[in-house]
């Protein structure tokens, strides 16, 4: 058996937990596939890493040339319980053998109901809740807006600078960054209004004033520019993901929820990236005791199978007429089985607590790196959702070239890291929560060397 065949045969959590490079990066097999890809796929569909995957599990990803990488990305916060996690595979396999699809709009099944019950139980707040399932994060956001509009009879949607909510026609308008997400794809959906983010590192009036200034701007937008009675919902990520892992300055997130309550506007927490133990709480809202009216989830929900959800107050969710919501594949039975395996893994393996431990390990090492590297402008994050923002030394000017150099250095040494940020100058770390300590430490050593080499 070749190295790759072995890796595939023992995929999932059984995969040997080592970093091992056996070819140059990318290797010959990845280069061959890249050539086929270039001839078959459109140019605008790109990948951050040049290596084709063969197997994944625990804290590693093995490529088609047999190289084993330490994975600090989890496929963008998706495989939090590990790739091909045992409970996910067992439940999904069983479901695959029973039936793969009926369409929930045609014949319902128990797995869908069970996932909704679990989300109603796990999401913040003791109020009566209902959940509806979808396929992608963007689709969940689209539907959260539909529910909010129906329940309030209003149309306006307020979002923030640096927000990311997806790439569909509505969510593209809700997403802040033009390139690559919106450029040339307009006209954009209307009735979307944007307010400044309380971004401590880049607050125009300084970090101490970040909350007060951003709140004043939001109040002005709501009360003066748009009119509270025109606004269905305010949508905010508890920690902004694609925008650069921006942790809002203290008090901002709960104050936005409170302002919404006072104005009769629904508060939607977009936990597509922050959800499912990632930030050291089951949901990031819990950190500041916020109970949103609606919460959107996806990424970490089903261990890599497509599944997303909107969970909300029963009286909001029940306003939509029969048949008003749904989709052919929404809440696919195999995805539902996988989600139940994910939830069981998080609860049984103590992954909420594990995310906190990972956060402590990362923040400690990254602060050491920051102390000796003048390109590190900011270190931030919570739990296993951590980032560093790179700038030209002595300024706050974004340095995306330094980020690219660190990513390349790490990749060539067998460590996969992702980038983010409105200015492309943020390195983000989202390791699978099941990554063993020795791989975390080894990855952080490589990262440290990468900064020293800049
Ligand atoms: C990824 C993401 C989305 C979009 O999810 P897709 O499944 O890619 O459509 C929406 N909101 C947040 C916060 C995200 O991180």
Short mmCIF file of C-alpha atoms and ligand atoms in Angstrom, two decimals:
data_model
loop_
_atom_site.label_atom_id
_atom_site.label_comp_id
_atom_site.label_asym_id
_atom_site.label_seq_id
_atom_site.Cartn_x
_atom_site.Cartn_y
_atom_site.Cartn_z
CA UNK A 1 0.00 0.00 0.00
CA UNK A 2 1.25 3.50 -0.78
CA UNK A 3 1.49 6.14 1.95
CA UNK A 4 -1.69 7.69 0.59
CA UNK A 5 -3.61 4.42 0.49
CA UNK A 6 -2.58 3.76 4.08
CA UNK A 7 -3.69 7.24 5.11
CA UNK A 8 -7.07 6.77 3.46
CA UNK A 9 -7.50 3.30 4.94
CA UNK A 10 -6.95 4.68 8.43
CA UNK A 11 -8.64 8.07 7.95
CA UNK A 12 -10.58 9.91 10.58
CA UNK A 13 -9.46 9.92 14.17
CA UNK A 14 -7.26 6.81 13.62
CA UNK A 15 -4.94 8.73 11.31
CA UNK A 16 -1.40 8.89 12.69
CA UNK A 17 -1.07 12.22 14.51
CA UNK A 18 2.22 13.39 13.03
CA UNK A 19 3.57 16.12 10.80
CA UNK A 20 5.43 14.42 7.98
CA UNK A 21 6.68 15.79 4.67
CA UNK A 22 7.67 13.25 2.01
CA UNK A 23 7.74 15.50 -1.11
CA UNK A 24 8.23 19.15 -1.93
CA UNK A 25 5.03 21.21 -1.44
CA UNK A 26 2.96 20.92 -3.56
CA UNK A 27 4.03 17.40 -4.48
CA UNK A 28 3.89 15.84 -7.97
CA UNK A 29 0.41 14.34 -7.57
CA UNK A 30 -1.05 17.68 -6.34
CA UNK A 31 0.61 19.47 -9.27
CA UNK A 32 -0.84 16.96 -11.72
CA UNK A 33 -4.33 17.47 -10.25
CA UNK A 34 -3.84 21.25 -10.33
CA UNK A 35 -3.25 21.04 -14.08
CA UNK A 36 -6.44 19.00 -14.58
CA UNK A 37 -8.30 21.41 -12.37
CA UNK A 38 -7.11 24.44 -14.37
CA UNK A 39 -8.52 22.87 -17.53
CA UNK A 40 -11.86 21.89 -15.99
CA UNK A 41 -12.79 24.59 -13.46
CA UNK A 42 -13.35 28.33 -13.91
CA UNK A 43 -10.40 30.55 -12.97
CA UNK A 44 -12.33 32.52 -10.34
CA UNK A 45 -12.83 29.43 -8.20
CA UNK A 46 -9.62 29.35 -6.19
CA UNK A 47 -8.14 27.43 -3.22
CA UNK A 48 -6.01 28.89 -0.45
CA UNK A 49 -3.66 25.87 -0.29
CA UNK A 50 -2.08 24.12 -3.30
CA UNK A 51 -2.30 20.58 -1.88
CA UNK A 52 -5.13 18.18 -2.75
CA UNK A 53 -6.60 16.31 0.22
CA UNK A 54 -6.56 12.52 0.58
CA UNK A 55 -7.48 11.95 4.24
CA UNK A 56 -8.08 13.89 7.43
CA UNK A 57 -8.59 13.17 11.11
CA UNK A 58 -7.75 14.43 14.57
CA UNK A 59 -5.39 17.35 14.01
CA UNK A 60 -3.93 16.38 10.61
CA UNK A 61 -4.73 16.55 6.92
CA UNK A 62 -2.91 14.16 4.57
CA UNK A 63 -2.45 15.16 0.94
CA UNK A 64 -2.43 13.02 -2.22
CA UNK A 65 1.38 12.81 -2.09
CA UNK A 66 1.33 11.38 1.45
CA UNK A 67 2.38 14.60 3.23
CA UNK A 68 0.77 14.96 6.65
CA UNK A 69 0.00 18.56 7.66
CA UNK A 70 -0.91 20.01 11.03
CA UNK A 71 -4.29 21.62 10.38
CA UNK A 72 -4.85 25.04 11.98
CA UNK A 73 -7.92 25.77 9.82
CA UNK A 74 -10.52 22.97 10.18
CA UNK A 75 -11.78 23.75 6.67
CA UNK A 76 -12.82 27.18 8.00
CA UNK A 77 -14.18 26.23 11.43
CA UNK A 78 -16.14 23.26 10.12
CA UNK A 79 -14.38 20.10 11.35
CA UNK A 80 -14.21 21.26 14.97
CA UNK A 81 -14.78 17.70 16.22
CA UNK A 82 -12.10 16.45 13.81
CA UNK A 83 -12.36 15.24 10.23
CA UNK A 84 -14.34 12.00 9.84
CA UNK A 85 -14.93 11.99 13.61
CA UNK A 86 -15.98 8.54 14.81
CA UNK A 87 -19.46 9.51 16.03
CA UNK A 88 -20.16 11.53 12.88
CA UNK A 89 -19.07 8.70 10.58
CA UNK A 90 -20.99 6.04 12.52
CA UNK A 91 -24.27 7.94 12.52
CA UNK A 92 -23.97 9.22 8.94
CA UNK A 93 -23.07 5.73 7.67
CA UNK A 94 -26.05 4.18 9.38
CA UNK A 95 -28.32 6.83 7.87
CA UNK A 96 -26.77 6.38 4.39
CA UNK A 97 -27.81 2.74 4.51
CA UNK A 98 -31.38 3.53 5.61
CA UNK A 99 -32.29 6.32 3.17
CA UNK A 100 -30.44 9.28 1.68
CA UNK A 101 -33.34 11.62 0.88
CA UNK A 102 -37.07 12.01 0.99
CA UNK A 103 -37.29 15.82 0.99
CA UNK A 104 -38.53 16.93 4.39
CA UNK A 105 -41.28 18.90 2.59
CA UNK A 106 -42.59 15.57 1.27
CA UNK A 107 -41.87 12.94 3.95
CA UNK A 108 -40.55 14.04 7.32
CA UNK A 109 -38.06 11.98 9.37
CA UNK A 110 -36.97 11.81 12.99
CA UNK A 111 -33.35 12.99 12.56
CA UNK A 112 -34.49 16.45 11.41
CA UNK A 113 -36.76 16.82 14.46
CA UNK A 114 -33.98 15.61 16.76
CA UNK A 115 -31.51 18.21 15.44
CA UNK A 116 -34.11 20.96 15.93
CA UNK A 117 -34.80 19.77 19.48
CA UNK A 118 -31.05 19.78 20.21
CA UNK A 119 -30.61 23.32 18.83
CA UNK A 120 -33.62 24.57 20.78
CA UNK A 121 -32.05 23.09 23.92
CA UNK A 122 -28.47 24.27 23.32
CA UNK A 123 -28.89 27.83 21.98
CA UNK A 124 -29.00 30.73 24.47
CA UNK A 125 -32.24 31.51 26.33
CA UNK A 126 -34.93 29.47 28.12
CA UNK A 127 -37.79 30.80 26.02
CA UNK A 128 -39.87 28.61 23.71
CA UNK A 129 -37.92 28.11 20.47
CA UNK A 130 -38.33 26.67 17.00
CA UNK A 131 -35.63 25.67 14.50
CA UNK A 132 -35.69 25.37 10.71
CA UNK A 133 -32.85 23.68 8.79
CA UNK A 134 -31.07 24.75 5.60
CA UNK A 135 -27.95 23.81 3.63
CA UNK A 136 -25.52 26.70 3.95
CA UNK A 137 -24.74 29.64 6.18
CA UNK A 138 -25.84 32.13 3.54
CA UNK A 139 -29.15 30.33 3.20
CA UNK A 140 -29.68 30.46 6.97
CA UNK A 141 -29.05 34.25 6.92
CA UNK A 142 -31.46 34.71 3.99
CA UNK A 143 -34.14 32.87 5.91
CA UNK A 144 -33.45 34.68 9.19
CA UNK A 145 -34.19 37.91 7.30
CA UNK A 146 -37.40 36.39 5.87
CA UNK A 147 -38.57 35.46 9.38
CA UNK A 148 -37.62 38.89 10.75
CA UNK A 149 -39.47 40.70 7.97
CA UNK A 150 -42.57 38.56 8.36
CA UNK A 151 -42.64 38.88 12.15
CA UNK A 152 -42.10 42.66 12.24
CA UNK A 153 -43.79 43.75 9.00
CA UNK A 154 -40.66 45.88 8.38
CA UNK A 155 -38.00 45.53 5.69
CA UNK A 156 -34.71 47.16 6.81
CA UNK A 157 -31.65 45.06 7.69
CA UNK A 158 -28.78 46.62 9.63
CA UNK A 159 -25.30 45.09 9.41
CA UNK A 160 -21.79 46.25 10.32
CA UNK A 161 -18.44 47.16 8.85
CA UNK A 162 -16.23 44.05 8.38
CA UNK A 163 -19.30 41.77 8.45
CA UNK A 164 -19.40 38.52 6.49
CA UNK A 165 -22.76 36.85 5.98
CA UNK A 166 -22.33 34.96 2.69
CA UNK A 167 -22.30 35.32 -1.09
CA UNK A 168 -25.94 34.86 -2.17
CA UNK A 169 -27.80 37.85 -3.64
CA UNK A 170 -29.04 39.14 -0.28
CA UNK A 171 -26.11 38.10 1.90
CA UNK A 172 -23.60 39.56 -0.59
CA UNK A 173 -25.19 42.93 0.16
CA UNK A 174 -24.93 42.21 3.90
CA UNK A 175 -21.24 41.29 3.60
CA UNK A 176 -18.97 44.32 3.98
CA UNK A 177 -16.03 43.66 1.66
CA UNK A 178 -16.31 44.44 -2.04
CA UNK A 179 -13.45 42.42 -3.51
CA UNK A 180 -13.71 39.48 -4.02
CA UNK A 181 -17.28 39.03 -2.79
CA UNK A 182 -19.39 41.65 -4.63
CA UNK A 183 -17.28 43.23 -7.37
CA UNK A 184 -19.17 43.14 -10.66
CA UNK A 185 -22.09 41.11 -9.29
CA UNK A 186 -24.54 43.95 -8.64
CA UNK A 187 -27.09 45.41 -8.41
CA UNK A 188 -27.07 44.45 -4.75
CA UNK A 189 -30.21 43.80 -2.70
CA UNK A 190 -31.74 46.94 -1.20
CA UNK A 191 -32.78 47.82 2.36
CA UNK A 192 -29.39 46.82 3.80
CA UNK A 193 -27.78 49.50 6.01
CA UNK A 194 -24.28 49.42 7.47
CA UNK A 195 -23.02 50.77 10.79
CA UNK A 196 -19.45 51.07 12.15
CA UNK A 197 -18.02 48.15 14.13
CA UNK A 198 -16.59 48.55 17.63
CA UNK A 199 -13.15 47.36 16.45
CA UNK A 200 -10.76 48.13 19.31
CA UNK A 201 -7.54 48.01 17.29
CA UNK A 202 -8.78 50.38 14.59
CA UNK A 203 -11.28 52.55 16.50
CA UNK A 204 -10.91 56.11 15.18
CA UNK A 205 -11.41 57.55 18.68
CA UNK A 206 -9.22 54.95 20.42
CA UNK A 207 -10.01 51.56 21.96
CA UNK A 208 -11.51 53.01 25.18
CA UNK A 209 -14.11 54.88 23.14
CA UNK A 210 -14.80 52.08 20.65
CA UNK A 211 -18.03 50.86 22.26
CA UNK A 212 -19.50 54.31 22.90
CA UNK A 213 -18.61 55.65 19.43
CA UNK A 214 -19.92 52.63 17.52
CA UNK A 215 -23.13 52.66 19.58
CA UNK A 216 -23.67 56.36 18.92
CA UNK A 217 -23.29 55.72 15.20
CA UNK A 218 -25.73 52.79 15.35
CA UNK A 219 -28.29 54.91 17.23
CA UNK A 220 -27.96 57.62 14.62
CA UNK A 221 -28.41 55.14 11.77
CA UNK A 222 -31.45 53.53 13.39
CA UNK A 223 -33.22 56.59 14.80
CA UNK A 224 -32.26 59.34 12.38
CA UNK A 225 -31.24 57.93 9.02
CA UNK A 226 -33.45 54.86 8.51
CA UNK A 227 -36.10 55.06 11.26
CA UNK A 228 -36.50 52.28 13.83
CA UNK A 229 -39.99 51.45 12.55
CA UNK A 230 -38.50 50.58 9.14
CA UNK A 231 -35.99 48.07 10.51
CA UNK A 232 -36.78 44.37 10.79
CA UNK A 233 -33.47 43.21 12.24
CA UNK A 234 -29.90 43.98 13.19
CA UNK A 235 -27.49 41.17 12.28
CA UNK A 236 -24.15 40.86 14.06
CA UNK A 237 -21.46 38.19 14.48
CA UNK A 238 -20.43 37.89 18.17
CA UNK A 239 -16.83 37.74 16.89
CA UNK A 240 -16.49 38.75 13.25
CA UNK A 241 -15.01 35.89 11.23
CA UNK A 242 -13.94 36.61 7.65
CA UNK A 243 -13.65 40.31 8.58
CA UNK A 244 -10.60 39.47 10.71
CA UNK A 245 -11.64 37.75 13.94
CA UNK A 246 -12.65 41.10 15.35
CA UNK A 247 -13.70 40.74 18.98
CA UNK A 248 -15.99 43.71 19.61
CA UNK A 249 -14.89 46.02 22.40
CA UNK A 250 -16.41 45.08 25.78
CA UNK A 251 -20.10 45.82 26.15
CA UNK A 252 -20.80 46.48 22.47
CA UNK A 253 -22.46 43.16 21.65
CA UNK A 254 -24.93 43.22 24.59
CA UNK A 255 -25.62 46.93 24.06
CA UNK A 256 -26.63 46.31 20.43
CA UNK A 257 -29.01 43.55 21.59
CA UNK A 258 -30.46 45.91 24.20
CA UNK A 259 -30.89 48.78 21.73
CA UNK A 260 -32.79 46.40 19.42
CA UNK A 261 -35.08 45.35 22.26
CA UNK A 262 -35.87 48.99 23.09
CA UNK A 263 -36.73 49.72 19.44
CA UNK A 264 -38.74 46.55 18.70
CA UNK A 265 -36.08 45.46 16.21
CA UNK A 266 -35.12 41.76 16.13
CA UNK A 267 -31.54 40.96 17.07
CA UNK A 268 -29.97 38.21 14.93
CA UNK A 269 -26.71 36.68 16.13
CA UNK A 270 -24.81 35.17 13.20
CA UNK A 271 -22.98 32.30 14.89
CA UNK A 272 -22.20 30.47 11.65
CA UNK A 273 -18.46 30.66 12.44
CA UNK A 274 -18.45 31.16 16.24
CA UNK A 275 -20.93 28.39 17.09
CA UNK A 276 -20.50 24.87 18.47
CA UNK A 277 -17.81 25.20 21.14
CA UNK A 278 -15.38 27.10 18.91
CA UNK A 279 -14.99 30.14 21.19
CA UNK A 280 -14.94 28.22 24.48
CA UNK A 281 -18.70 28.43 24.98
CA UNK A 282 -21.25 26.35 23.11
CA UNK A 283 -22.27 29.67 21.48
CA UNK A 284 -20.29 32.90 21.61
CA UNK A 285 -23.39 34.87 22.71
CA UNK A 286 -23.10 33.20 26.11
CA UNK A 287 -19.83 34.96 26.89
CA UNK A 288 -21.66 38.23 27.52
CA UNK A 289 -25.01 36.72 28.48
CA UNK A 290 -26.76 37.79 25.29
CA UNK A 291 -29.98 36.04 24.26
CA UNK A 292 -30.66 36.80 20.59
CA UNK A 293 -34.14 36.68 19.04
CA UNK A 294 -32.79 34.60 16.15
CA UNK A 295 -29.51 32.72 15.83
CA UNK A 296 -27.98 31.37 12.62
CA UNK A 297 -25.63 28.37 12.67
CA UNK A 298 -23.85 26.24 10.06
CA UNK A 299 -20.09 25.54 9.71
CA UNK A 300 -19.32 23.51 12.87
CA UNK A 301 -22.83 22.03 13.02
CA UNK A 302 -22.48 18.83 10.99
CA UNK A 303 -18.77 17.99 10.84
CA UNK A 304 -18.46 18.90 7.16
CA UNK A 305 -21.78 17.72 5.79
CA UNK A 306 -23.86 20.63 4.54
CA UNK A 307 -26.33 21.77 7.18
CA UNK A 308 -27.40 25.14 8.57
CA UNK A 309 -30.10 26.35 10.91
CA UNK A 310 -32.18 29.29 12.06
CA UNK A 311 -33.26 28.99 15.68
CA UNK A 312 -35.55 31.61 17.16
CA UNK A 313 -38.37 32.60 19.43
CA UNK A 314 -41.42 30.47 18.67
CA UNK A 315 -43.65 33.53 18.23
CA UNK A 316 -41.32 34.89 15.52
CA UNK A 317 -40.74 31.59 13.73
CA UNK A 318 -44.45 30.72 13.73
CA UNK A 319 -45.47 33.87 11.81
CA UNK A 320 -44.59 32.44 8.38
CA UNK A 321 -47.49 30.89 6.44
CA UNK A 322 -47.55 27.14 5.62
CA UNK A 323 -45.13 26.29 2.80
CA UNK A 324 -43.37 29.67 3.04
CA UNK A 325 -40.00 28.23 3.99
CA UNK A 326 -38.04 25.19 2.81
CA UNK A 327 -35.91 23.65 0.08
CA UNK A 328 -35.32 20.34 -1.68
CA UNK A 329 -32.25 19.34 0.32
CA UNK A 330 -32.72 21.43 3.47
CA UNK A 331 -32.07 19.28 6.54
CA UNK A 332 -30.81 16.30 4.52
CA UNK A 333 -31.07 13.11 6.65
CA UNK A 334 -27.36 12.24 6.38
CA UNK A 335 -26.40 15.79 7.42
CA UNK A 336 -28.83 15.57 10.36
CA UNK A 337 -27.29 12.27 11.49
CA UNK A 338 -23.84 13.86 11.26
CA UNK A 339 -24.99 16.85 13.32
CA UNK A 340 -26.24 14.56 16.07
CA UNK A 341 -22.80 12.93 16.05
CA UNK A 342 -21.15 16.36 16.32
CA UNK A 343 -23.30 17.44 19.26
CA UNK A 344 -22.66 14.13 21.02
CA UNK A 345 -18.88 14.53 20.41
CA UNK A 346 -18.84 18.06 21.84
CA UNK A 347 -20.78 17.03 24.92
CA UNK A 348 -19.04 13.68 25.58
CA UNK A 349 -15.49 14.79 24.78
CA UNK A 350 -15.63 18.08 26.74
CA UNK A 351 -14.78 20.13 23.65
CA UNK A 352 -16.13 23.42 25.04
CA UNK A 353 -13.50 23.24 27.79
CA UNK A 354 -10.90 22.02 25.29
CA UNK A 355 -11.49 25.14 23.15
CA UNK A 356 -10.64 27.28 26.19
CA UNK A 357 -7.40 25.34 26.80
CA UNK A 358 -6.42 25.75 23.15
CA UNK A 359 -7.13 29.48 23.40
CA UNK A 360 -4.89 29.84 26.44
CA UNK A 361 -2.05 27.97 24.71
CA UNK A 362 -2.34 30.06 21.54
CA UNK A 363 -2.67 33.44 23.22
CA UNK A 364 0.38 32.77 25.41
CA UNK A 365 2.59 31.84 22.46
CA UNK A 366 1.25 34.56 20.17
CA UNK A 367 1.90 37.24 22.79
CA UNK A 368 5.49 36.00 23.04
CA UNK A 369 5.78 36.26 19.26
CA UNK A 370 4.24 39.75 19.36
CA UNK A 371 6.79 40.90 21.93
CA UNK A 372 9.67 40.11 19.57
CA UNK A 373 8.08 40.76 16.17
CA UNK A 374 7.35 44.38 15.18
CA UNK A 375 4.90 43.29 12.43
CA UNK A 376 2.36 42.01 14.96
CA UNK A 377 -0.12 44.85 15.53
CA UNK A 378 -2.74 42.96 17.49
CA UNK A 379 -3.34 39.51 19.02
CA UNK A 380 -6.97 38.69 19.72
CA UNK A 381 -9.64 36.03 19.89
CA UNK A 382 -11.47 33.76 22.26
CA UNK A 383 -11.23 30.00 22.75
CA UNK A 384 -9.98 28.26 19.62
CA UNK A 385 -10.81 31.25 17.38
CA UNK A 386 -7.59 33.27 17.51
CA UNK A 387 -5.89 35.76 15.19
CA UNK A 388 -2.93 38.05 14.75
CA UNK A 389 -3.16 41.22 12.70
CA UNK A 390 0.02 42.16 10.84
CA UNK A 391 1.06 45.75 10.13
CA UNK A 392 4.10 47.67 8.91
CA UNK A 393 6.34 48.14 11.97
CA UNK A 394 5.54 51.23 14.00
CA UNK A 395 2.25 51.88 12.17
CA UNK A 396 -1.25 50.40 11.92
CA UNK A 397 -0.89 50.13 8.13
CA UNK A 398 -2.03 46.61 7.05
CA UNK A 399 0.71 44.28 5.79
CA UNK A 400 -0.90 41.50 3.71
CA UNK A 401 2.51 40.64 2.20
CA UNK A 402 3.83 39.62 5.63
CA UNK A 403 0.76 37.42 6.11
CA UNK A 404 1.39 35.74 2.74
CA UNK A 405 5.05 35.13 3.69
CA UNK A 406 4.08 33.49 7.00
CA UNK A 407 1.46 31.30 5.31
CA UNK A 408 3.99 30.15 2.69
CA UNK A 409 6.69 29.45 5.29
CA UNK A 410 4.26 27.36 7.36
CA UNK A 411 2.83 25.51 4.36
CA UNK A 412 6.29 24.47 3.16
CA UNK A 413 6.95 23.02 6.62
CA UNK A 414 3.72 21.12 6.99
CA UNK A 415 1.45 23.57 8.82
CA UNK A 416 -1.79 24.79 7.28
CA UNK A 417 -2.90 28.29 8.38
CA UNK A 418 -5.68 30.50 7.04
CA UNK A 419 -5.93 34.24 6.48
CA UNK A 420 -8.78 36.71 6.96
CA UNK A 421 -9.47 40.39 7.31
CA UNK A 422 -10.99 43.24 5.37
CA UNK A 423 -7.41 44.28 4.54
CA UNK A 424 -6.13 40.70 4.05
CA UNK A 425 -3.61 41.20 6.86
CA UNK A 426 -4.89 38.75 9.48
CA UNK A 427 -3.67 35.21 10.22
CA UNK A 428 -6.43 33.18 11.82
CA UNK A 429 -6.21 29.98 13.78
CA UNK A 430 -9.11 27.52 14.05
CA UNK A 431 -7.61 24.14 14.93
CA UNK A 432 -9.86 21.11 15.30
CA UNK A 433 -10.75 20.98 19.01
CA UNK A 434 -9.54 17.35 19.13
CA UNK A 435 -6.00 18.25 18.05
CA UNK A 436 -3.51 16.63 20.46
CA UNK A 437 -1.23 18.91 22.51
CA UNK A 438 1.98 17.82 20.78
CA UNK A 439 0.66 18.94 17.38
CA UNK A 440 -0.55 22.28 18.79
CA UNK A 441 2.89 22.89 20.28
CA UNK A 442 4.70 21.82 17.10
CA UNK A 443 2.47 24.09 14.99
CA UNK A 444 3.09 27.04 17.29
CA UNK A 445 6.87 26.40 17.08
CA UNK A 446 6.71 26.57 13.27
CA UNK A 447 4.66 29.74 13.47
CA UNK A 448 7.22 31.26 15.80
CA UNK A 449 10.02 30.40 13.35
CA UNK A 450 8.00 31.89 10.50
CA UNK A 451 7.85 35.23 12.31
CA UNK A 452 11.55 35.07 13.15
CA UNK A 453 12.29 34.48 9.44
CA UNK A 454 10.29 37.54 8.25
C1 LIG B 1 -19.12 31.33 6.46
C2 LIG B 1 -20.08 32.29 7.03
C3 LIG B 1 -21.33 32.54 6.43
C4 LIG B 1 -21.73 31.88 5.12
O1 LIG B 1 -21.78 30.50 5.21
P1 LIG B 1 -21.78 29.61 3.87
O2 LIG B 1 -22.07 28.23 4.37
O3 LIG B 1 -20.42 29.75 3.27
O4 LIG B 1 -22.84 30.16 3.00
C5 LIG B 1 -22.21 33.39 7.06
N1 LIG B 1 -21.88 34.00 8.22
C6 LIG B 1 -20.70 33.80 8.83
C7 LIG B 1 -20.41 34.48 10.12
C8 LIG B 1 -19.75 32.96 8.24
O5 LIG B 1 -18.56 32.78 8.83
#
